[in-house]
Structures are given as C-alpha cells and as structure tokens.
C-alpha cells in the first residue's frame, strides 16, 4: 500500500471499537439508573396492595360484627366487633385509619383524599378516592344487620 491511500489500520479499528463499546455501555448504564429511580415516583401513589389487604381485613371483621352503621354523615364506618369493642374506620389527614374504643389508631390506607360510606339492610358500601382522584369501591355483606345511620 502506498502512503497516499486512505484506509484503516488495525490500531485505528480497535480504537473505534473501544469508543463504540464505551458509548454503548455508557448509554445502558444511564438507562438502568433512570429505570431504578422510577420506583421513587410510586411512593406518592395509592397502593393497590394496601387496598386489597384493607378490603380483605374489613370483609372478615364486618362479617363477624354484631352491628354496623355509618356515622358522621357517611364519612366514617362504625361497627361493634365480635369481642364487643366499638371500632371506627375514618379518614385522618391523607390516611384511612381504624380506631378501637376511641383510643389510638391503626393506619389502613395511605394517600386517601376522600372516604364515603353507605349502609343499608345487610350491606356496607365503602368508596375511597385516592390523591389522583381515582375512585375505589368495595361492598361488604354484614350478616347480623345494619343499624340505621346516625
């Protein structure tokens, strides 16, 4: 080959390959870091798992309750547990909580914007609106009856 011909040498090809691999792995690294940072966005969202767990827990408790009623103009649910304790499910700040005998509380759901309860005959209907305005509804059947609203 003469000196005036343009061409790649093995060294130039290896340098180009090294640059290409460096940029490729750099992009992959950046995308993986961005993807791992995404779950932190979900911290501020309503948890589907919490909702399902709350519904299952309330379903079991209300099926054994001796009396169920909505209070505070439908903004809270109150029932008497099978152990005779008065339990109230009500919103508090951005959470839905459960209180027994007006003492302490147990958080049930986070990121709750609004909570409504309707009771009739042998049913209690809960409606929860999360902070992104998505509405969730659960219907519970009570076997020992519903006390009229107060």
Short mmCIF file of C-alpha atoms in Angstrom, two decimals:
data_model
loop_
_atom_site.label_atom_id
_atom_site.label_comp_id
_atom_site.label_asym_id
_atom_site.label_seq_id
_atom_site.Cartn_x
_atom_site.Cartn_y
_atom_site.Cartn_z
CA UNK A 1 0.00 0.00 0.00
CA UNK A 2 1.21 3.40 -0.75
CA UNK A 3 1.16 6.26 1.79
CA UNK A 4 -1.40 8.33 -0.10
CA UNK A 5 -4.17 5.71 0.16
CA UNK A 6 -6.79 6.22 2.85
CA UNK A 7 -7.52 3.13 4.93
CA UNK A 8 -7.94 1.85 8.45
CA UNK A 9 -5.17 0.18 10.29
CA UNK A 10 -5.77 -2.45 12.95
CA UNK A 11 -4.96 0.08 15.66
CA UNK A 12 -7.49 2.58 14.29
CA UNK A 13 -10.17 -0.15 14.07
CA UNK A 14 -9.54 -1.20 17.68
CA UNK A 15 -9.74 2.42 18.84
CA UNK A 16 -13.07 2.86 17.02
CA UNK A 17 -14.41 -0.38 18.53
CA UNK A 18 -13.32 0.69 22.00
CA UNK A 19 -15.06 4.07 21.60
CA UNK A 20 -18.23 2.39 20.34
CA UNK A 21 -18.32 -0.07 23.26
CA UNK A 22 -17.62 2.70 25.77
CA UNK A 23 -20.55 4.79 24.46
CA UNK A 24 -22.87 1.77 24.25
CA UNK A 25 -22.21 0.66 27.83
CA UNK A 26 -22.49 4.26 28.99
CA UNK A 27 -25.98 4.53 27.50
CA UNK A 28 -27.03 1.23 29.05
CA UNK A 29 -25.74 2.40 32.43
CA UNK A 30 -27.63 5.69 32.19
CA UNK A 31 -30.89 3.95 31.22
CA UNK A 32 -30.57 1.46 34.08
CA UNK A 33 -30.03 4.27 36.60
CA UNK A 34 -33.08 6.12 35.28
CA UNK A 35 -35.19 2.94 35.48
CA UNK A 36 -34.11 2.28 39.06
CA UNK A 37 -35.04 5.83 40.05
CA UNK A 38 -38.59 5.34 38.81
CA UNK A 39 -39.97 3.42 41.81
CA UNK A 40 -39.43 6.51 43.93
CA UNK A 41 -42.16 8.20 41.90
CA UNK A 42 -44.58 5.49 43.02
CA UNK A 43 -44.08 6.37 46.68
CA UNK A 44 -46.54 9.23 46.26
CA UNK A 45 -49.24 7.00 44.76
CA UNK A 46 -52.05 4.96 46.25
CA UNK A 47 -51.02 1.36 46.90
CA UNK A 48 -53.13 -1.35 45.25
CA UNK A 49 -51.70 -3.91 47.68
CA UNK A 50 -52.80 -1.84 50.70
CA UNK A 51 -56.28 -1.50 49.18
CA UNK A 52 -56.68 -5.26 48.65
CA UNK A 53 -55.38 -6.02 52.13
CA UNK A 54 -57.75 -3.47 53.70
CA UNK A 55 -60.74 -4.87 51.82
CA UNK A 56 -59.93 -8.43 52.92
CA UNK A 57 -59.42 -7.36 56.52
CA UNK A 58 -62.65 -5.35 56.67
CA UNK A 59 -64.59 -8.11 54.95
CA UNK A 60 -63.59 -10.56 57.67
CA UNK A 61 -64.22 -8.12 60.52
CA UNK A 62 -67.60 -6.92 59.21
CA UNK A 63 -68.83 -10.46 58.61
CA UNK A 64 -68.34 -11.15 62.33
CA UNK A 65 -69.56 -7.73 63.57
CA UNK A 66 -72.70 -7.59 65.68
CA UNK A 67 -73.79 -4.16 64.40
CA UNK A 68 -72.62 -1.90 61.56
CA UNK A 69 -73.51 1.72 60.82
CA UNK A 70 -72.27 4.79 59.02
CA UNK A 71 -71.61 7.84 61.16
CA UNK A 72 -70.56 11.46 60.65
CA UNK A 73 -72.92 11.83 57.68
CA UNK A 74 -71.35 8.90 55.83
CA UNK A 75 -67.75 9.95 56.42
CA UNK A 76 -66.98 7.11 58.86
CA UNK A 77 -67.92 3.49 59.41
CA UNK A 78 -68.58 2.18 62.89
CA UNK A 79 -69.15 -1.39 63.99
CA UNK A 80 -69.19 -3.49 67.12
CA UNK A 81 -66.68 -6.31 66.85
CA UNK A 82 -67.44 -9.87 67.94
CA UNK A 83 -65.45 -9.06 71.11
CA UNK A 84 -67.80 -6.17 71.95
CA UNK A 85 -65.38 -3.36 71.07
CA UNK A 86 -66.55 -0.29 69.16
CA UNK A 87 -64.41 0.09 66.04
CA UNK A 88 -64.47 3.14 63.78
CA UNK A 89 -62.95 3.39 60.29
CA UNK A 90 -62.44 7.05 59.38
CA UNK A 91 -60.23 9.38 57.37
CA UNK A 92 -57.43 11.23 59.10
CA UNK A 93 -55.28 13.67 57.11
CA UNK A 94 -54.31 11.65 53.98
CA UNK A 95 -54.90 8.26 55.54
CA UNK A 96 -57.74 5.92 56.39
CA UNK A 97 -57.45 4.67 59.95
CA UNK A 98 -59.15 2.25 62.29
CA UNK A 99 -59.78 3.22 65.92
CA UNK A 100 -60.94 0.93 68.72
CA UNK A 101 -62.93 2.39 71.60
CA UNK A 102 -61.85 5.95 70.64
CA UNK A 103 -58.23 5.15 71.57
CA UNK A 104 -55.17 5.14 69.32
CA UNK A 105 -55.39 4.20 65.68
CA UNK A 106 -54.21 1.68 63.14
CA UNK A 107 -53.43 3.05 59.65
CA UNK A 108 -55.25 1.10 56.91
CA UNK A 109 -54.60 3.12 53.74
CA UNK A 110 -52.26 5.93 52.76
CA UNK A 111 -52.80 8.65 50.10
CA UNK A 112 -56.57 8.84 50.61
CA UNK A 113 -58.31 12.03 49.52
CA UNK A 114 -61.92 11.18 50.39
CA UNK A 115 -63.84 8.40 52.14
CA UNK A 116 -67.60 7.76 51.97
CA UNK A 117 -69.75 5.02 53.50
CA UNK A 118 -73.31 3.96 52.70
CA UNK A 119 -75.15 1.31 54.68
CA UNK A 120 -78.46 -0.38 54.00
CA UNK A 121 -80.06 -3.67 55.11
CA UNK A 122 -77.19 -6.16 55.17
CA UNK A 123 -74.61 -4.19 53.16
CA UNK A 124 -71.95 -1.60 53.76
CA UNK A 125 -70.55 0.18 50.68
CA UNK A 126 -67.20 1.93 51.02
CA UNK A 127 -65.99 4.45 48.46
CA UNK A 128 -62.38 5.65 48.62
CA UNK A 129 -60.92 8.37 46.39
CA UNK A 130 -57.13 8.48 46.21
CA UNK A 131 -54.98 11.60 45.76
CA UNK A 132 -55.03 11.18 41.97
CA UNK A 133 -58.88 11.23 42.03
CA UNK A 134 -59.28 7.55 41.18
CA UNK A 135 -62.29 6.01 42.93
CA UNK A 136 -62.26 2.56 44.56
CA UNK A 137 -65.39 0.84 45.84
CA UNK A 138 -65.95 -2.21 48.00
CA UNK A 139 -69.21 -3.83 49.06
CA UNK A 140 -69.34 -5.75 52.32
CA UNK A 141 -72.17 -8.03 53.39
CA UNK A 142 -72.99 -7.99 57.08
CA UNK A 143 -74.80 -11.00 58.44
CA UNK A 144 -76.01 -9.60 61.75
CA UNK A 145 -77.57 -6.44 60.36
CA UNK A 146 -77.01 -2.77 59.89
CA UNK A 147 -78.01 -0.14 62.41
CA UNK A 148 -79.70 2.88 60.76
CA UNK A 149 -77.47 5.87 60.05
CA UNK A 150 -76.86 8.42 62.77
#
